[in-house]
mmCIF file of C-alpha atoms in Angstrom:
data_model
loop_
_atom_site.group_PDB
_atom_site.id
_atom_site.type_symbol
_atom_site.label_atom_id
_atom_site.label_comp_id
_atom_site.label_asym_id
_atom_site.label_seq_id
_atom_site.Cartn_x
_atom_site.Cartn_y
_atom_site.Cartn_z
ATOM 1 C CA MET B 1 0.001 0.000 0.001
ATOM 2 C CA GLY B 2 1.133 3.533 -0.618
ATOM 3 C CA GLU B 3 3.170 2.475 -3.648
ATOM 4 C CA LEU B 4 1.184 4.755 -5.976
ATOM 5 C CA PRO B 5 0.050 8.342 -5.543
ATOM 6 C CA ARG B 6 -3.679 8.974 -5.221
ATOM 7 C CA SER B 7 -3.769 10.792 -8.560
ATOM 8 C CA PHE B 8 -1.680 11.363 -11.663
ATOM 9 C CA PRO B 9 -2.472 14.971 -12.595
ATOM 10 C CA VAL B 10 -0.058 15.234 -15.534
ATOM 11 C CA LEU B 11 -1.281 12.010 -17.153
ATOM 12 C CA GLU B 12 -4.897 13.018 -16.497
ATOM 13 C CA ARG B 13 -4.391 16.402 -18.172
ATOM 14 C CA ILE B 14 -2.704 14.809 -21.193
ATOM 15 C CA ALA B 15 -5.537 12.307 -21.591
ATOM 16 C CA ALA B 16 -8.229 14.959 -21.197
ATOM 17 C CA ALA B 17 -6.643 17.438 -23.622
ATOM 18 C CA GLU B 18 -5.638 14.982 -26.322
ATOM 19 C CA PRO B 19 -7.724 15.150 -29.510
ATOM 20 C CA SER B 20 -9.500 11.941 -30.480
ATOM 21 C CA ALA B 21 -7.741 11.923 -33.863
ATOM 22 C CA THR B 22 -4.499 10.869 -32.160
ATOM 23 C CA LYS B 23 -6.142 7.632 -30.929
ATOM 24 C CA HIS B 24 -4.668 8.405 -27.486
ATOM 25 C CA ALA B 25 -1.085 7.878 -28.697
ATOM 26 C CA GLY B 26 0.129 10.777 -26.555
ATOM 27 C CA SER B 27 -1.462 9.323 -23.441
ATOM 28 C CA ILE B 28 0.093 5.938 -24.102
ATOM 29 C CA ALA B 29 3.496 7.547 -24.715
ATOM 30 C CA ALA B 30 3.199 9.567 -21.502
ATOM 31 C CA LEU B 31 2.212 6.443 -19.580
ATOM 32 C CA GLY B 32 5.162 4.554 -21.061
ATOM 33 C CA ALA B 33 7.556 7.357 -20.120
ATOM 34 C CA THR B 34 6.131 7.472 -16.609
ATOM 35 C CA LEU B 35 6.534 3.715 -16.162
ATOM 36 C CA ALA B 36 10.061 3.837 -17.596
ATOM 37 C CA ALA B 37 10.994 6.554 -15.118
ATOM 38 C CA ARG B 38 9.405 4.627 -12.239
ATOM 39 C CA PRO B 39 9.848 0.894 -12.918
ATOM 40 C CA ARG B 40 8.319 -0.052 -9.559
ATOM 41 C CA TRP B 41 4.993 1.218 -10.904
ATOM 42 C CA ALA B 42 5.079 -1.097 -13.940
ATOM 43 C CA PRO B 43 2.942 -3.832 -12.301
ATOM 44 C CA TYR B 44 0.263 -1.180 -11.789
ATOM 45 C CA GLY B 45 0.301 0.044 -15.383
ATOM 46 C CA ALA B 46 -3.229 -1.172 -16.115
ATOM 47 C CA SER B 47 -4.560 0.535 -13.000
ATOM 48 C CA ILE B 48 -2.788 3.783 -13.859
ATOM 49 C CA ALA B 49 -4.183 3.619 -17.404
ATOM 50 C CA TYR B 50 -7.693 3.154 -16.052
ATOM 51 C CA ARG B 51 -7.319 6.003 -13.556
ATOM 52 C CA THR B 52 -5.981 8.440 -16.162
ATOM 53 C CA LEU B 53 -6.979 7.464 -19.697
ATOM 54 C CA GLY B 54 -10.162 5.768 -18.517
ATOM 55 C CA ARG B 55 -11.634 9.089 -17.453
ATOM 56 C CA ALA B 56 -11.010 10.496 -20.911
ATOM 57 C CA LEU B 57 -12.751 7.523 -22.516
ATOM 58 C CA ARG B 58 -16.005 8.138 -20.694
ATOM 59 C CA THR B 59 -18.635 9.303 -23.106
ATOM 60 C CA SER B 60 -22.243 10.374 -23.024
ATOM 61 C CA ARG B 61 -22.965 7.657 -25.598
ATOM 62 C CA ALA B 62 -22.208 4.899 -23.080
ATOM 63 C CA HIS B 63 -25.278 2.988 -21.997
ATOM 64 C CA PRO B 64 -25.708 1.727 -18.433
ATOM 65 C CA GLU B 65 -26.368 -1.830 -19.618
ATOM 66 C CA ARG B 66 -23.092 -1.953 -21.569
ATOM 67 C CA VAL B 67 -19.505 -2.052 -20.415
ATOM 68 C CA PRO B 68 -18.273 1.560 -20.303
ATOM 69 C CA PRO B 69 -15.448 2.589 -22.656
ATOM 70 C CA ALA B 70 -13.267 3.382 -19.642
ATOM 71 C CA ALA B 71 -13.147 -0.338 -18.878
ATOM 72 C CA ALA B 72 -11.007 -0.820 -21.995
ATOM 73 C CA ALA B 73 -8.198 1.410 -20.704
ATOM 74 C CA PRO B 74 -6.377 -1.345 -18.769
ATOM 75 C CA LEU B 75 -6.441 -3.525 -21.866
ATOM 76 C CA ILE B 76 -4.220 -1.008 -23.642
ATOM 77 C CA ALA B 77 -1.436 -1.455 -21.088
ATOM 78 C CA LEU B 78 -1.878 -5.231 -21.082
ATOM 79 C CA ALA B 79 -1.805 -5.415 -24.870
ATOM 80 C CA LEU B 80 1.365 -3.345 -25.004
ATOM 81 C CA ASP B 81 2.992 -5.582 -22.412
ATOM 82 C CA LEU B 82 2.031 -8.689 -24.356
ATOM 83 C CA ALA B 83 3.342 -7.192 -27.595
ATOM 84 C CA LEU B 84 6.675 -6.373 -25.987
ATOM 85 C CA GLN B 85 7.143 -9.924 -24.681
ATOM 86 C CA GLY B 86 8.378 -10.965 -28.068
ATOM 87 C CA ASP B 87 7.711 -13.450 -30.776
#
């Protein structure tokens, strides 16, 4: 406990200000840079993605009976990790 800060204001601002045309590439790059600078946070990458990028993925088009778009945010970090594991 206490390994992570309660919030990630820089990552949250990047995710909120990023235009949708970038497909959140800037947010992913910022998350990658953050995790590279703080390797002890790497196991929590999916949680950090949800707490930062997930908020930006919330949309008024989401329906209560469906899984919200923010739920996909951790999958981005997991997919990147899987892709980096090699062939």
